[in-house]
PDB file of C-alpha atoms in Angstrom:
ATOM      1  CA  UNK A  29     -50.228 -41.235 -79.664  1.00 50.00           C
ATOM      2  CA  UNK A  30     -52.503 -42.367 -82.490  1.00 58.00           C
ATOM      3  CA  UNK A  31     -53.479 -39.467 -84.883  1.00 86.00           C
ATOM      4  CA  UNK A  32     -55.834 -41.293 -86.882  1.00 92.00           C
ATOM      5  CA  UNK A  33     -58.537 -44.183 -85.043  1.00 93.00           C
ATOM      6  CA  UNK A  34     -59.915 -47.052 -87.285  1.00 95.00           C
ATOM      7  CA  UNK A  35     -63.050 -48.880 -86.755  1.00 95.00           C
ATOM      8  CA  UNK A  36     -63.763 -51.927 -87.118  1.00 96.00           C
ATOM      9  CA  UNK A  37     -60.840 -54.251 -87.122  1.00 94.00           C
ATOM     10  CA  UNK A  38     -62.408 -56.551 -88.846  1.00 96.00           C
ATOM     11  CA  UNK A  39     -65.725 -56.672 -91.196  1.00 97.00           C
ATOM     12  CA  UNK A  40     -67.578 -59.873 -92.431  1.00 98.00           C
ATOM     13  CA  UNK A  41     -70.209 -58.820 -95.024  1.00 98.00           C
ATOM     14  CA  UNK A  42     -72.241 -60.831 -96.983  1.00 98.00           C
ATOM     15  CA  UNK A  43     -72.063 -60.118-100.719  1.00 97.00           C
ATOM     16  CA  UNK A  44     -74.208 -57.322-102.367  1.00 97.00           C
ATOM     17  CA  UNK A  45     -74.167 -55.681 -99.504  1.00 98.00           C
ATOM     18  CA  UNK A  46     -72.719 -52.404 -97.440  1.00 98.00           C
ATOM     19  CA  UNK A  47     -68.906 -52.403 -96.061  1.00 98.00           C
ATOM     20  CA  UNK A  48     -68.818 -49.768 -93.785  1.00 98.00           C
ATOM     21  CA  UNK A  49     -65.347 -48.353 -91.908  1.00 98.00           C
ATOM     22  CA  UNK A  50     -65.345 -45.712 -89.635  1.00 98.00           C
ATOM     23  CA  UNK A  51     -62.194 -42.950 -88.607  1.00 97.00           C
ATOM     24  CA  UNK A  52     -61.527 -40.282 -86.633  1.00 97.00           C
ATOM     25  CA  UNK A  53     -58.824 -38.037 -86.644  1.00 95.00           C
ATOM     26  CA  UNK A  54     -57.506 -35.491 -84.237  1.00 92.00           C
ATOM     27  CA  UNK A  55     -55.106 -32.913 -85.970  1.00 89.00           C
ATOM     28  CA  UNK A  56     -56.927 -30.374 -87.998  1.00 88.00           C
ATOM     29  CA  UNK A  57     -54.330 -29.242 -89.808  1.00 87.00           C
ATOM     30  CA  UNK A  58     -54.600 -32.726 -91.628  1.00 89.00           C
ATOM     31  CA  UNK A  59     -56.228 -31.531 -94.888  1.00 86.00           C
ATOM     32  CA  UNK A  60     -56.065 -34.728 -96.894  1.00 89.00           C
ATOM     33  CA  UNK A  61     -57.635 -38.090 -96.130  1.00 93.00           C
ATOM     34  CA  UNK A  62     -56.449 -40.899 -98.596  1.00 93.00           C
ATOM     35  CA  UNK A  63     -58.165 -44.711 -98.037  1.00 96.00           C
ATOM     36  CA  UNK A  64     -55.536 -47.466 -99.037  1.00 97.00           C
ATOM     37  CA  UNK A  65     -56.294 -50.675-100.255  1.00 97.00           C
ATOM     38  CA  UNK A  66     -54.112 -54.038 -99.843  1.00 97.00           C
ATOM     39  CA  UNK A  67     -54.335 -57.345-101.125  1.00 97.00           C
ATOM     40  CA  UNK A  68     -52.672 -60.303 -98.984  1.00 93.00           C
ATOM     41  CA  UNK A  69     -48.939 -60.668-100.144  1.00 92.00           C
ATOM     42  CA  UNK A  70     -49.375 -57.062-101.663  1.00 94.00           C
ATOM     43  CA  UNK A  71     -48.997 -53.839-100.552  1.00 96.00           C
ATOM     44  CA  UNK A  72     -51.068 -51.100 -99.873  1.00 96.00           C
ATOM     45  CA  UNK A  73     -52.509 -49.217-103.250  1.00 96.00           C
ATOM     46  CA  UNK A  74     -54.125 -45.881-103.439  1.00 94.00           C
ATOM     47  CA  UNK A  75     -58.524 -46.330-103.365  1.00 96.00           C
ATOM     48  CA  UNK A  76     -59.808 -43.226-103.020  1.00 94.00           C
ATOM     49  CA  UNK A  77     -59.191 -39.895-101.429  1.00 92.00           C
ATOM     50  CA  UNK A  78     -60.978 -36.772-100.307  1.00 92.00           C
ATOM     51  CA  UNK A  79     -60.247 -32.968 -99.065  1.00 89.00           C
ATOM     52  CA  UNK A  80     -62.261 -31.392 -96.268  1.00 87.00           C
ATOM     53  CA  UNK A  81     -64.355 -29.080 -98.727  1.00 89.00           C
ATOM     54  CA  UNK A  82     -66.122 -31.506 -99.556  1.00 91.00           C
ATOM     55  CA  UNK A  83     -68.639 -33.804 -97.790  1.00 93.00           C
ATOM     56  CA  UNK A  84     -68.459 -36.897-100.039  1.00 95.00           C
ATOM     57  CA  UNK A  85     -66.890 -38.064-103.234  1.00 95.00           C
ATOM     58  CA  UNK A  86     -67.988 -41.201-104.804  1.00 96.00           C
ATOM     59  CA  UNK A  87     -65.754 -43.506-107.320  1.00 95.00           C
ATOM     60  CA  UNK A  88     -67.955 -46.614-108.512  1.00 96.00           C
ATOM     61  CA  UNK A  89     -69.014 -48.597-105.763  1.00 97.00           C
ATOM     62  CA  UNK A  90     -66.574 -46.508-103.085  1.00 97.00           C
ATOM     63  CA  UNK A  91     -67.755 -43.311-101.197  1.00 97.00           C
ATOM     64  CA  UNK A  92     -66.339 -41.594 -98.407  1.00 95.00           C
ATOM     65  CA  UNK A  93     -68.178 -39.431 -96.521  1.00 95.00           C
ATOM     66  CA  UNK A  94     -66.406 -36.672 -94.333  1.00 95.00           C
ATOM     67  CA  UNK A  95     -67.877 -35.092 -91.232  1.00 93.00           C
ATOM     68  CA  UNK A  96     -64.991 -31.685 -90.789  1.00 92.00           C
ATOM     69  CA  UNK A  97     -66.662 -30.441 -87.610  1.00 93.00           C
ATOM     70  CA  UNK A  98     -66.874 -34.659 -86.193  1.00 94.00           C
ATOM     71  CA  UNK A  99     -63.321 -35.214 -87.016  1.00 94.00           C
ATOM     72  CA  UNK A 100     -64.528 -38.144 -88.969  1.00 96.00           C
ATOM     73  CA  UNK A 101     -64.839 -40.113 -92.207  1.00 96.00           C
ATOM     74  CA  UNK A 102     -65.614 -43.194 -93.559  1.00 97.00           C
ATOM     75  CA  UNK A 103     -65.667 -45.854 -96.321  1.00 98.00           C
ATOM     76  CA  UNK A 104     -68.774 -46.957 -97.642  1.00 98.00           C
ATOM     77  CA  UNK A 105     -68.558 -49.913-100.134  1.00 98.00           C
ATOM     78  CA  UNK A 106     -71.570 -50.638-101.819  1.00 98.00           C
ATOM     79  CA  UNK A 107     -72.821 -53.875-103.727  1.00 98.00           C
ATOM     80  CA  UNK A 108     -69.883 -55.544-101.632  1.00 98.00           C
ATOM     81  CA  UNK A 109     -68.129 -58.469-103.745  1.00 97.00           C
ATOM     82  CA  UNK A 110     -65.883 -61.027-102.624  1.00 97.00           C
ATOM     83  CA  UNK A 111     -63.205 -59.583-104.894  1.00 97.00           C
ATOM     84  CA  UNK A 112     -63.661 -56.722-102.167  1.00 98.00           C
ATOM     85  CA  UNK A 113     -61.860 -58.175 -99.551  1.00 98.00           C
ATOM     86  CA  UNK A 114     -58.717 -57.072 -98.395  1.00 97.00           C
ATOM     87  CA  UNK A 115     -57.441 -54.930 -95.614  1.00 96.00           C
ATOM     88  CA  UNK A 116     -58.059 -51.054 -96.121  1.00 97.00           C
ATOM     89  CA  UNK A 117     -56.699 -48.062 -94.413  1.00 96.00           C
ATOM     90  CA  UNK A 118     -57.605 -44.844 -93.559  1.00 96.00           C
ATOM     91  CA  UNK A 119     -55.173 -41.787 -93.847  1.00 94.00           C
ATOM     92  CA  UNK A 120     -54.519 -38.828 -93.246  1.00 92.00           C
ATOM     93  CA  UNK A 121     -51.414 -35.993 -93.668  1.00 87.00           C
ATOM     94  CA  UNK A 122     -51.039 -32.629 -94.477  1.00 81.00           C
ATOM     95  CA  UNK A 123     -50.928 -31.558 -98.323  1.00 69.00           C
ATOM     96  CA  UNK A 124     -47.940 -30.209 -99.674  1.00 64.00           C
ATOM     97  CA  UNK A 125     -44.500 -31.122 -99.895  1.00 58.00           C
ATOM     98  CA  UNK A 126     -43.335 -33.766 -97.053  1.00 68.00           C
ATOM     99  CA  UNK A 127     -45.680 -34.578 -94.420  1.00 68.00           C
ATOM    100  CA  UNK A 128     -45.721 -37.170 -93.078  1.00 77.00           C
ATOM    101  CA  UNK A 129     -49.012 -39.732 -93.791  1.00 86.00           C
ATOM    102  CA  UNK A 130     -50.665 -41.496 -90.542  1.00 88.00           C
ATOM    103  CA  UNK A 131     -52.062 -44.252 -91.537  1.00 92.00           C
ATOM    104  CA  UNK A 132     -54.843 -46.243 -89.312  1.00 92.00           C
ATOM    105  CA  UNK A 133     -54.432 -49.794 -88.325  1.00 91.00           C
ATOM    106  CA  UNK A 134     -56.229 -51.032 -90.735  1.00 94.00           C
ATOM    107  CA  UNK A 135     -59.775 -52.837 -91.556  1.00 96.00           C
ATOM    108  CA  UNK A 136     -59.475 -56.758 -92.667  1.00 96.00           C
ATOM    109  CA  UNK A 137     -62.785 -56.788 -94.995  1.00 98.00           C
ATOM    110  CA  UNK A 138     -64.064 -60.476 -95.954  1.00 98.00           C
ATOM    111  CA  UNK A 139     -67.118 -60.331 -98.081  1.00 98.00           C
ATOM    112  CA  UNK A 140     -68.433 -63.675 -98.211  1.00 97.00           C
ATOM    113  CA  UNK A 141     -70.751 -65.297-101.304  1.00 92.00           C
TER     114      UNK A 141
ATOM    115  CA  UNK B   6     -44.664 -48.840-116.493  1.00 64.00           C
ATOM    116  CA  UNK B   7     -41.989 -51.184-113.257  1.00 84.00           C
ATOM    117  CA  UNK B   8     -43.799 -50.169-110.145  1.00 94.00           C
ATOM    118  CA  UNK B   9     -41.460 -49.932-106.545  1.00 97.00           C
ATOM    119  CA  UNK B  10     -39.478 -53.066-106.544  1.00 97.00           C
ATOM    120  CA  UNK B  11     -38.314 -55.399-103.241  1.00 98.00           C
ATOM    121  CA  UNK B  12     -35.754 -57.891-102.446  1.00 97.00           C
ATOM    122  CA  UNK B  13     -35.702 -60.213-101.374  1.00 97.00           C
ATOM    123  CA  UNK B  14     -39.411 -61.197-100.587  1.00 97.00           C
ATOM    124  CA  UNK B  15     -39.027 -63.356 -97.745  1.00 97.00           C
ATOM    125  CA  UNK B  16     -36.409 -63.534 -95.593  1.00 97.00           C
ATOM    126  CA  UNK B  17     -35.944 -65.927 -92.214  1.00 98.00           C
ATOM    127  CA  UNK B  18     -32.711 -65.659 -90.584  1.00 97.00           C
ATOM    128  CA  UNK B  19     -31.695 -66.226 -86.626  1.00 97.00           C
ATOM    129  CA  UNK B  20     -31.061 -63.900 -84.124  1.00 97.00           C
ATOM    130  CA  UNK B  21     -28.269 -62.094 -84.269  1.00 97.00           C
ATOM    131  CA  UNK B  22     -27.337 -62.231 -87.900  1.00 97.00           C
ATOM    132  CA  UNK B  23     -27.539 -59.145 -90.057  1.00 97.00           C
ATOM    133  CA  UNK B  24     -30.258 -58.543 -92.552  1.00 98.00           C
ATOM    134  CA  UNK B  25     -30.303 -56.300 -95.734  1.00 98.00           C
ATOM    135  CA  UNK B  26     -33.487 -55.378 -97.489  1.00 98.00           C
ATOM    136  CA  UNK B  27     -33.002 -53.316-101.127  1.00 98.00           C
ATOM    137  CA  UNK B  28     -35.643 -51.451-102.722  1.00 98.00           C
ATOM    138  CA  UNK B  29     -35.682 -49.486-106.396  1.00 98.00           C
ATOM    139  CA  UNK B  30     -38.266 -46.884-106.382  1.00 97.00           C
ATOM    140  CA  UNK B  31     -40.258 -45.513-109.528  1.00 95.00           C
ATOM    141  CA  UNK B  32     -38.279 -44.128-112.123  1.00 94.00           C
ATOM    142  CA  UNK B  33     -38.836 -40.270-111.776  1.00 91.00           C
ATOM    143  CA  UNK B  34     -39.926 -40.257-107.732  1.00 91.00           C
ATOM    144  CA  UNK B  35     -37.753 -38.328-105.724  1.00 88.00           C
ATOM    145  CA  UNK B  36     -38.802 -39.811-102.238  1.00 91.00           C
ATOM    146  CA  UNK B  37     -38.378 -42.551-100.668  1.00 94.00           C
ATOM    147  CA  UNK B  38     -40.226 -43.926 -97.152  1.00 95.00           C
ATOM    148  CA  UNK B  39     -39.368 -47.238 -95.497  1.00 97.00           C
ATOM    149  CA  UNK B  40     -42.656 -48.752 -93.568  1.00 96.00           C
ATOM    150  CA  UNK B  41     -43.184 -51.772 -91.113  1.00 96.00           C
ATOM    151  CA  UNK B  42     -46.109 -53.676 -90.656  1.00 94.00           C
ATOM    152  CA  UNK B  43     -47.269 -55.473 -88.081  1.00 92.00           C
ATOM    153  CA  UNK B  44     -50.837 -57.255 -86.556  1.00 86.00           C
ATOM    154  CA  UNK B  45     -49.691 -55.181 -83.286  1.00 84.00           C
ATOM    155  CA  UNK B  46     -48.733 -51.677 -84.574  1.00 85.00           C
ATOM    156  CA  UNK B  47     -50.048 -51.588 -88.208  1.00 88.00           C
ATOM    157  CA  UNK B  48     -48.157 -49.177 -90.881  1.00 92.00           C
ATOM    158  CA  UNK B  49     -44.874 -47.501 -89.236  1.00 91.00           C
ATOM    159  CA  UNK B  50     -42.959 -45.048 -91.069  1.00 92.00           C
ATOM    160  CA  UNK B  51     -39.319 -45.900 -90.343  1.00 95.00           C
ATOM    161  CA  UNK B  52     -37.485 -43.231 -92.260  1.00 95.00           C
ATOM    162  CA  UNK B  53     -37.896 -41.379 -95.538  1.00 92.00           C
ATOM    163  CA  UNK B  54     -35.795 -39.787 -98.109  1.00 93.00           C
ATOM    164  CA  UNK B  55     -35.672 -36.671 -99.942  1.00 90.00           C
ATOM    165  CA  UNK B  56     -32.835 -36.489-103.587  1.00 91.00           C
ATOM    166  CA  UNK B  57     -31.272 -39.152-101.751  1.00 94.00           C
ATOM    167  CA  UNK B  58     -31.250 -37.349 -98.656  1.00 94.00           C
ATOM    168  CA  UNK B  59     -32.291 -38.639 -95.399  1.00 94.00           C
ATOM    169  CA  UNK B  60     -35.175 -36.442 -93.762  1.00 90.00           C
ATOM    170  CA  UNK B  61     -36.977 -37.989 -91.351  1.00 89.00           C
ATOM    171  CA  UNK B  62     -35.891 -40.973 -89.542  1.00 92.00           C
ATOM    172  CA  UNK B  63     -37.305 -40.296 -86.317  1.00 90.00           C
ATOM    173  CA  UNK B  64     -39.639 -43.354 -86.717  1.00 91.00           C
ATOM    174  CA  UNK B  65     -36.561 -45.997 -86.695  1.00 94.00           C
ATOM    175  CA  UNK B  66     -36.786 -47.664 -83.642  1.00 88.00           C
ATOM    176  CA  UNK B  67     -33.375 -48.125 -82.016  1.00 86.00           C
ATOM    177  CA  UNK B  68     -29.644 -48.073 -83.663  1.00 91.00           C
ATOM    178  CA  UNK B  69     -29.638 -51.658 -84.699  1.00 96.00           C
ATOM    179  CA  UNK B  70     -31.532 -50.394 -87.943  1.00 97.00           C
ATOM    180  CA  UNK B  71     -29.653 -47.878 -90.392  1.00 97.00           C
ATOM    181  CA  UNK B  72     -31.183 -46.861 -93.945  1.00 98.00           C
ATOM    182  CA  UNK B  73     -28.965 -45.646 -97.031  1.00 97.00           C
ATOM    183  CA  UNK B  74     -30.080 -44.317-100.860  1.00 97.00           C
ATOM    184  CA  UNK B  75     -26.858 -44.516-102.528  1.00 96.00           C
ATOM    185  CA  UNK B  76     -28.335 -42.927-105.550  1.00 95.00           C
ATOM    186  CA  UNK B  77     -32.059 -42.459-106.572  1.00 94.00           C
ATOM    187  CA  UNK B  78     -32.566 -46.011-108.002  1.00 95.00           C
ATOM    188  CA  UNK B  79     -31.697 -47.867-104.925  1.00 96.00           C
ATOM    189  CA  UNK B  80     -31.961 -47.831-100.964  1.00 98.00           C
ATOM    190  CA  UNK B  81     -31.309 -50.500 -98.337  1.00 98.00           C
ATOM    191  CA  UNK B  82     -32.648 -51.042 -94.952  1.00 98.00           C
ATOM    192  CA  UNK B  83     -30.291 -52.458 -92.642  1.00 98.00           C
ATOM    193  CA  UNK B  84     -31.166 -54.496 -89.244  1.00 97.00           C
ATOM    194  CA  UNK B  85     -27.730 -55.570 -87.811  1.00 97.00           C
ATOM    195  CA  UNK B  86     -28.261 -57.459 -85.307  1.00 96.00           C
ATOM    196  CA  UNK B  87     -31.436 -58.549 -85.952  1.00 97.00           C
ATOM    197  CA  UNK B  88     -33.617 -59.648 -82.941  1.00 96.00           C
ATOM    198  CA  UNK B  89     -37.141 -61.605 -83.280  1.00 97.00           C
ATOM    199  CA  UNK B  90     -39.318 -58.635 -82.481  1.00 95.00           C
ATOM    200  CA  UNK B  91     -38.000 -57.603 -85.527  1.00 96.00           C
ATOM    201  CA  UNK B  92     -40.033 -59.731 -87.909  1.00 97.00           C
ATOM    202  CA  UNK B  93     -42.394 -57.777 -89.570  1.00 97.00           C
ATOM    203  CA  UNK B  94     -43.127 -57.166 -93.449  1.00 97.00           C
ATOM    204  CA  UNK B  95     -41.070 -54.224 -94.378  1.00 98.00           C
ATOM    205  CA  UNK B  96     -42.272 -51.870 -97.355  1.00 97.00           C
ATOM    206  CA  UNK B  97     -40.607 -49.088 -99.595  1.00 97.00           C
ATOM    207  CA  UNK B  98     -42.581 -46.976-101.187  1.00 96.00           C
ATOM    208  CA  UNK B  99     -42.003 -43.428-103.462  1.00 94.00           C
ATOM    209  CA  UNK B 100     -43.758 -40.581-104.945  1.00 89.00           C
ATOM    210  CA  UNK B 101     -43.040 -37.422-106.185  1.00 82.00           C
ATOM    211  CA  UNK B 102     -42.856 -34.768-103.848  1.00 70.00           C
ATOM    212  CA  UNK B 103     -43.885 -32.032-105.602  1.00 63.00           C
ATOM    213  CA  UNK B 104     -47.481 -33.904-106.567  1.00 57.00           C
ATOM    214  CA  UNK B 105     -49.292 -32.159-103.412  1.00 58.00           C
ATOM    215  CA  UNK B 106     -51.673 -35.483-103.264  1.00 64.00           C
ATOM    216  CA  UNK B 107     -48.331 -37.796-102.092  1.00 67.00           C
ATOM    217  CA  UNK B 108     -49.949 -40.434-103.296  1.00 84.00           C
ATOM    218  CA  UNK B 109     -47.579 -43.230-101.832  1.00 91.00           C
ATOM    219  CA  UNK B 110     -46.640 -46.501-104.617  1.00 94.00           C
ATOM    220  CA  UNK B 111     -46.025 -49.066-102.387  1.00 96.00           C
ATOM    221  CA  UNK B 112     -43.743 -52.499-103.383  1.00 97.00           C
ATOM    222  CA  UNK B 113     -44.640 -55.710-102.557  1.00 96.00           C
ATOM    223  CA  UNK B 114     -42.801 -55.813 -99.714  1.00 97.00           C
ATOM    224  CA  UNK B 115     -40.247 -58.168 -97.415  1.00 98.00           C
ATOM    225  CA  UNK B 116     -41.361 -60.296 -95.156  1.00 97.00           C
ATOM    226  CA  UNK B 117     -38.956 -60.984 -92.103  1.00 98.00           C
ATOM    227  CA  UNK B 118     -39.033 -63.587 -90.196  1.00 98.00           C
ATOM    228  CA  UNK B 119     -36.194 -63.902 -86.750  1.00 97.00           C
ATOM    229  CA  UNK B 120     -35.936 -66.753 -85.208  1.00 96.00           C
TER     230      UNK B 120
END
């Protein structure tokens, strides 16, 4: 059973402007929410991350916004730029010691000039 | 700083013949998670290790795949006999588990190919 539901597959976005992915989780005990980004040929690198007590935290162009009582967050990627694309992931897990991370199946981003 | 290194990077092979991927983590990480990824099924954990200890290997799908750590520099992930639904590109990754974040450092990872 999926945990952790990524929308859309796939995003075409013109450059300069708004890359959005949607999740939605359904464990609540999941209390940290890590996006992933990958590069083709690369793996997967750490983006950006949030906890539940908040409802957004920005890092340059990259927000997420987090809706606790929805179940769901998202990516927002402003000012999008063709260095952008690449496939990104949602996460989720439970902090503290092992847990295990469920990762979504991913959102292929192509920002076009 | 030498991020989580792979071998080999690409790998074909045929059916049937057994396939060994190696991995040395971060210098200083004390776990250690295999992943597969596919168009179908995205980012599966296969197994993960703990000190060199096996923890969680409830995500390796059947008996013809077997995972060692030796020591804390190196792992290998084993397919033996290797079938085509089997190709996939296989990541290791580490972190330290006593960072509450778990930020995972992925390698480049293997790509498989069965034919």
């Amino acid at each position: 059973q999926q945990q952790v539901k990524q929308s859309p597959q796939s995003l075409i976005v013109q450059k300069g402007g708004i890359s959005i992915i949607n999740c939605a989780y359904e464990n609540t005990a999941f209390d940290y929410f890590p996006w992933y980004q990958q590069f083709p040929g690369k793996g997967p690198a750490l983006l950006i991350a949030i906890r539940p007590d908040v409802s957004e935290k920005k890092e340059g162009r990259f927000t997420i916004s987090f809706n606790k009582s929805a179940k769901q967050f998202s990516l927002h990627i402003m000012d999008s730029q063709p260095g952008d694309s690449a496939t990104y992931f949602c996460a989720a897990k439970v902090e503290g010691g092992y847990q295990k991370v469920t990762f979504g199946t991913g959102t292929k981003l192509q920002v076009i000039p | 700083d030498a991020g989580v290194i792979q071998s080999p990077r690409h790998e074909v092979t045929e059916m049937g013949q057994e396939v060994t991927l190696r991995c040395k983590p971060i210098s200083g990480h004390n776990s250690l998670f295999w992943y597969r990824q596919t168009m179908m099924r995205g980012l599966e954990l296969l197994i993960y290790f703990n000190n060199n200890v096996p923890i969680d290997d409830s995500g390796m799908p059947e008996d013809r795949f077997s995972a060692k750590m030796p020591n804390a520099s190196f792992s290998t992930l084993k397919i033996q006999p290797s079938e085509p639904r089997d190709s996939a590109v296989y990541f290791c990754a580490s972190n330290k588990i006593d960072r509450n974040t778990g930020e995972l450092f992925f390698g480049e990872g293997s790509r498989l190919t069965v034919l």
